[in-house]
PDB file of C-alpha atoms in Angstrom:
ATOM      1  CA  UNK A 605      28.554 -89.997  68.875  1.00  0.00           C
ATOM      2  CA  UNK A 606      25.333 -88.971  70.913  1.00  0.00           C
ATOM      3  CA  UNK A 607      21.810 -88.313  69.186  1.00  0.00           C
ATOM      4  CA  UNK A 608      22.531 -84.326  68.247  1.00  0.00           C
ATOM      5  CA  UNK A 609      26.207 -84.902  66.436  1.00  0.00           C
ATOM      6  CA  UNK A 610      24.329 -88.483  64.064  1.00  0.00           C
ATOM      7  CA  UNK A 611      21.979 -85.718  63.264  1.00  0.00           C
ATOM      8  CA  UNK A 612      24.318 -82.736  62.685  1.00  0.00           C
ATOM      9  CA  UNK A 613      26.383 -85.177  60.329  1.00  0.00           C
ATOM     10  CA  UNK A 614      23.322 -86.653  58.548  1.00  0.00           C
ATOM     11  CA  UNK A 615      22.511 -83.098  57.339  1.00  0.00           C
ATOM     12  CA  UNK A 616      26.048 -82.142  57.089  1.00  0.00           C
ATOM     13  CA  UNK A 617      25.645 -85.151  54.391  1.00  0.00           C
ATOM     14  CA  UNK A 618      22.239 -83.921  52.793  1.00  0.00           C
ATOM     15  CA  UNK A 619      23.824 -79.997  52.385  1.00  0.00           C
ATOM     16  CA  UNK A 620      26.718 -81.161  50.953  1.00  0.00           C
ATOM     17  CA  UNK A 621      26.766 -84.873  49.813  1.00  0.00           C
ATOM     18  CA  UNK A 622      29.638 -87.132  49.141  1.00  0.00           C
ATOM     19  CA  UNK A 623      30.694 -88.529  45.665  1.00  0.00           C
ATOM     20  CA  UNK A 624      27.597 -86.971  44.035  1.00  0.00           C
ATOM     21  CA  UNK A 625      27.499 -86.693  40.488  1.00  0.00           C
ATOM     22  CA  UNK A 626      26.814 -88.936  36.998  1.00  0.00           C
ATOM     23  CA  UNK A 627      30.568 -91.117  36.527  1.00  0.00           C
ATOM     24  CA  UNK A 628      30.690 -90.842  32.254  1.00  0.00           C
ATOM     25  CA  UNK A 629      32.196 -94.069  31.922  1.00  0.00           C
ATOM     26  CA  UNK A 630      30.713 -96.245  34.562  1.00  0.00           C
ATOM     27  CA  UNK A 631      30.433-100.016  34.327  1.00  0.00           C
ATOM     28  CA  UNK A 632      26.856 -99.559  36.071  1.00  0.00           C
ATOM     29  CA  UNK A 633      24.129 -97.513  36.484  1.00  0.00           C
ATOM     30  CA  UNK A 634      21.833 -98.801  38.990  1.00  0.00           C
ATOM     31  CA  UNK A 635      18.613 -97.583  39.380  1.00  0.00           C
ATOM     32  CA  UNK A 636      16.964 -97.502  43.003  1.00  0.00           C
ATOM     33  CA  UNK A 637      13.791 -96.190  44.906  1.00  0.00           C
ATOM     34  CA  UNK A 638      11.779 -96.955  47.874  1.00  0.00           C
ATOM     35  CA  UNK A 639       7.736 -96.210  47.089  1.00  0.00           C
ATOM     36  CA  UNK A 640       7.780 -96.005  51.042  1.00  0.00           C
ATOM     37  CA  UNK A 641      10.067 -92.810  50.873  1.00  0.00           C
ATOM     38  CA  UNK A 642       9.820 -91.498  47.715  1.00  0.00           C
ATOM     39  CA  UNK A 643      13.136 -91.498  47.435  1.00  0.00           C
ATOM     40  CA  UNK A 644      15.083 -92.543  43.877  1.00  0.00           C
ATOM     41  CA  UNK A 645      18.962 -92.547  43.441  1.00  0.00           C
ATOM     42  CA  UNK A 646      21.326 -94.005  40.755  1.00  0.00           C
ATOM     43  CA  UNK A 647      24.481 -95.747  41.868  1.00  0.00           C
ATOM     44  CA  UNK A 648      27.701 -95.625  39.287  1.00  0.00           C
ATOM     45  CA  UNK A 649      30.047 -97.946  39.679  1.00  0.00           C
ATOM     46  CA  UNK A 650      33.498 -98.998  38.052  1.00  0.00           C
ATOM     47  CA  UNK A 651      35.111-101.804  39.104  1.00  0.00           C
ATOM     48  CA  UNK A 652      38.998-102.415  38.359  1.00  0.00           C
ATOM     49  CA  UNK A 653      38.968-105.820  36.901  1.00  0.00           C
ATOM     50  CA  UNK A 654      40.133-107.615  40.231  1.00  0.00           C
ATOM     51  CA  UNK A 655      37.486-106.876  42.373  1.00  0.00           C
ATOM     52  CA  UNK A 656      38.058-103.173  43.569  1.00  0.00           C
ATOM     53  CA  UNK A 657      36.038-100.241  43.052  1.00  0.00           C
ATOM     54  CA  UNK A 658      37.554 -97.683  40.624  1.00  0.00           C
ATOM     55  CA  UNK A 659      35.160 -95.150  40.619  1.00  0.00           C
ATOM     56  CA  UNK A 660      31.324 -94.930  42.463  1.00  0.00           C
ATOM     57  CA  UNK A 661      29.124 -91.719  42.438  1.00  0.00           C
ATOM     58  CA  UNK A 662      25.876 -91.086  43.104  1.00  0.00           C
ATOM     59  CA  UNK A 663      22.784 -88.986  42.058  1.00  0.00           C
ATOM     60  CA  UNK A 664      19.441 -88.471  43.968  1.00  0.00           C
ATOM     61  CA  UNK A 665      16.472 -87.030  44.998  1.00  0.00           C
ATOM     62  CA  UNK A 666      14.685 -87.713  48.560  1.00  0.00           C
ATOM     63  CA  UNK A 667      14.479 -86.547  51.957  1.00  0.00           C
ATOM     64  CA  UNK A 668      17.184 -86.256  54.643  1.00  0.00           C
ATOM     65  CA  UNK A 669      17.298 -89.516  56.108  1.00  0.00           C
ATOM     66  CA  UNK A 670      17.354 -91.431  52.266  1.00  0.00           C
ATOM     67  CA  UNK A 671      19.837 -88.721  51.066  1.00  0.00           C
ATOM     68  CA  UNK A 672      22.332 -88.525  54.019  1.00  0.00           C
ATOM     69  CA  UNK A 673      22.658 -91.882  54.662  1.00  0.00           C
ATOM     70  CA  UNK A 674      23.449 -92.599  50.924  1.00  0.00           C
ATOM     71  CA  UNK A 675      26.093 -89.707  51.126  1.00  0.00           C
ATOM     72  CA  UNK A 676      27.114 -91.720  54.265  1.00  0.00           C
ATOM     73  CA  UNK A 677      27.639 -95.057  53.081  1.00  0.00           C
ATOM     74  CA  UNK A 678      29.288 -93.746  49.696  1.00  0.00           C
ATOM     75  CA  UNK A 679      31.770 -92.004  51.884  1.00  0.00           C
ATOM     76  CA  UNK A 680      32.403 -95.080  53.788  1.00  0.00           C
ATOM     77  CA  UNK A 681      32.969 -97.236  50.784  1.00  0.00           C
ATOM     78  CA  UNK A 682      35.559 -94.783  49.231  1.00  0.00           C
ATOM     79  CA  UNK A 683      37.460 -93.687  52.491  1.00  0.00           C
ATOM     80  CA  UNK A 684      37.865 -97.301  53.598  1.00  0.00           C
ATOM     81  CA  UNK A 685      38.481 -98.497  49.720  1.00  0.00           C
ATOM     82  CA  UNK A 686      36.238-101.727  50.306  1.00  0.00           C
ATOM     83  CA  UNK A 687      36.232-104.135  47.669  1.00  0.00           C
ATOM     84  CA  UNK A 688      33.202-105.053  45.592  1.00  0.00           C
ATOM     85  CA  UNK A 689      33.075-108.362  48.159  1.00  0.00           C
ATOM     86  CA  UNK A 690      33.551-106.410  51.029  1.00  0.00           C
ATOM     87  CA  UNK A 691      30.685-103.875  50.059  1.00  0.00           C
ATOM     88  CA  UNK A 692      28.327-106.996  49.541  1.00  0.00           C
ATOM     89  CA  UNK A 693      29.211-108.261  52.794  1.00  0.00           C
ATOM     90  CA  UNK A 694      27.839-104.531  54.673  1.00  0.00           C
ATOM     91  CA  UNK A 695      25.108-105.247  57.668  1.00  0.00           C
ATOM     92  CA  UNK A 696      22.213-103.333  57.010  1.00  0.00           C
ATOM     93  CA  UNK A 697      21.938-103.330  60.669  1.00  0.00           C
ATOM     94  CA  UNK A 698      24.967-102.149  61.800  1.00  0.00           C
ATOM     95  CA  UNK A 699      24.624 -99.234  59.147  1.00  0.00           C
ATOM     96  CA  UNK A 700      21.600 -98.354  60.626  1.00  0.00           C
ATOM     97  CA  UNK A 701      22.988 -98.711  64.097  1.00  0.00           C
ATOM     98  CA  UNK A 702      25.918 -96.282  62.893  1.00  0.00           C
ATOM     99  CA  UNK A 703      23.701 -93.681  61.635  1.00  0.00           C
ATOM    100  CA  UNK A 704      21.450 -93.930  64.913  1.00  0.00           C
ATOM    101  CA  UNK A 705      18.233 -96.043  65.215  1.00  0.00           C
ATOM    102  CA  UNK A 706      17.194 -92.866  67.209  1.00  0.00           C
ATOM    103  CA  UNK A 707      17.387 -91.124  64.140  1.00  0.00           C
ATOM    104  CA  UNK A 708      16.197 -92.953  61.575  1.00  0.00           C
ATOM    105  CA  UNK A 709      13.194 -94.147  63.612  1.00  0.00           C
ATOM    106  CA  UNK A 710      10.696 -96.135  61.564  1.00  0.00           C
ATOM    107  CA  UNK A 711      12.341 -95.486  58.553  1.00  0.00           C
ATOM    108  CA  UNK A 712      14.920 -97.960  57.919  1.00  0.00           C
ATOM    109  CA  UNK A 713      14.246 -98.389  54.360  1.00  0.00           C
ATOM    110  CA  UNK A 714      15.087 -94.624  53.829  1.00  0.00           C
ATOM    111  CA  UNK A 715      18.057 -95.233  55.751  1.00  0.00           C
ATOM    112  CA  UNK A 716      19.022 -97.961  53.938  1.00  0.00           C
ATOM    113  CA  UNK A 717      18.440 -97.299  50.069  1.00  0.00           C
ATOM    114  CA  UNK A 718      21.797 -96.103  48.969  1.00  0.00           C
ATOM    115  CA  UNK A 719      23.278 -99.073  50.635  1.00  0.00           C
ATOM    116  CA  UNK A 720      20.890-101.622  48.735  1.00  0.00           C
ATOM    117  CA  UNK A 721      21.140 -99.521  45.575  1.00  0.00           C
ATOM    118  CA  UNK A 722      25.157-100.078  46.131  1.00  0.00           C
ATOM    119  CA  UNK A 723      24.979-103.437  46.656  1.00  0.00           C
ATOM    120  CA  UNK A 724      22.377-103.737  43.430  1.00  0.00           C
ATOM    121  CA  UNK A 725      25.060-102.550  41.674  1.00  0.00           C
ATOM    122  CA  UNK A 726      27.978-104.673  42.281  1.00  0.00           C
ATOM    123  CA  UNK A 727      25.963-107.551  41.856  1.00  0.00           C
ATOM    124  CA  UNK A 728      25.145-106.574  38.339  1.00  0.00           C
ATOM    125  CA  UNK A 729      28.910-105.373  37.520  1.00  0.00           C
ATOM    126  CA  UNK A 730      29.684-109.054  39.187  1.00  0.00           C
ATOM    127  CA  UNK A 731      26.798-110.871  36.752  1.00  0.00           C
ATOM    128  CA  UNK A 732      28.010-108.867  33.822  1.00  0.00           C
ATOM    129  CA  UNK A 733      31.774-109.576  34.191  1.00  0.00           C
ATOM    130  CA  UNK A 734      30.793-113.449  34.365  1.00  0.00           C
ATOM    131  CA  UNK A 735      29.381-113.164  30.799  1.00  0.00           C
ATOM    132  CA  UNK A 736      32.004-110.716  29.485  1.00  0.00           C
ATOM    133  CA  UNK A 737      34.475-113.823  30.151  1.00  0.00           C
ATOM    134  CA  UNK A 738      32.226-116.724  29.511  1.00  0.00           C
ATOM    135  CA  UNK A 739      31.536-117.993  32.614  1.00  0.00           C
ATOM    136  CA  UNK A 740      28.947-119.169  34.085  1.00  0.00           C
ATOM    137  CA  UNK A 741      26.391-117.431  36.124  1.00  0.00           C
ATOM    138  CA  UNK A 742      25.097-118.321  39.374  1.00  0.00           C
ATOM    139  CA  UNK A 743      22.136-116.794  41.154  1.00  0.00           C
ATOM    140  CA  UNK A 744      23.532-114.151  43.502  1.00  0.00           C
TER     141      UNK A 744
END
């Protein structure tokens, strides 16, 4: 993909995002912002008990680059049915790299807070199903 089609689909993303919307009965709702952008989603997230994703959906409010690339990455996770392991495991540089350093410019944080708000969120579904079944907690 050259320069013009990373930014035709990152506002293809920001007109019409991906997976938007409050999930009712979500394990998780993560909270995430980035002062730098201004930028503030919430990640929902339901896990299936054996380390899938059931459900993830989003809701936000920022510019382009913060908003498309979350679209982006939420499309990514539920087209290629990652697993909550397999989502913590995500490069933050090759997502940027995907998306187009060109793009993004200085603004990798933008770029990148749906994908840390994502990972946020699995990490708390993963702490709170350790409790829910007694075991022990480890820093993550």
């Amino acid at each position: 993909m050259d320069r013009k089609e990373r930014v035709a689909a990152l506002v293809d993303h920001f007109g019409n995002p991906r997976f938007k919307g409050v999930l009712e009965d979500a394990d998780v709702a993560m909270p995430g912002g980035s002062p730098e952008c201004g930028g503030s989603v919430v990640v929902y997230l339901r896990g299936d008990g054996n380390g899938g994703i059931d459900g993830l959906t989003w809701t936000g409010q920022g510019d382009t680059i913060s908003m498309g690339a979350t679209s982006i990455v939420m499309e990514r996770v539920r087209r290629d049915g990652l697993t909550l392991q397999e989502v913590l495991d995500l490069d933050y540089e090759g997502f940027m790299d995907s998306i187009g350093r060109d793009v993004i410019g200085s603004r990798s944080r933008n770029a990148t807070l749906g994908l840390s708000t994502i990972k946020s969120a699995v990490r708390k579904y993963q702490r709170d199903r350790r409790v829910e079944t007694g075991q022990r907690a480890t820093a993550s």
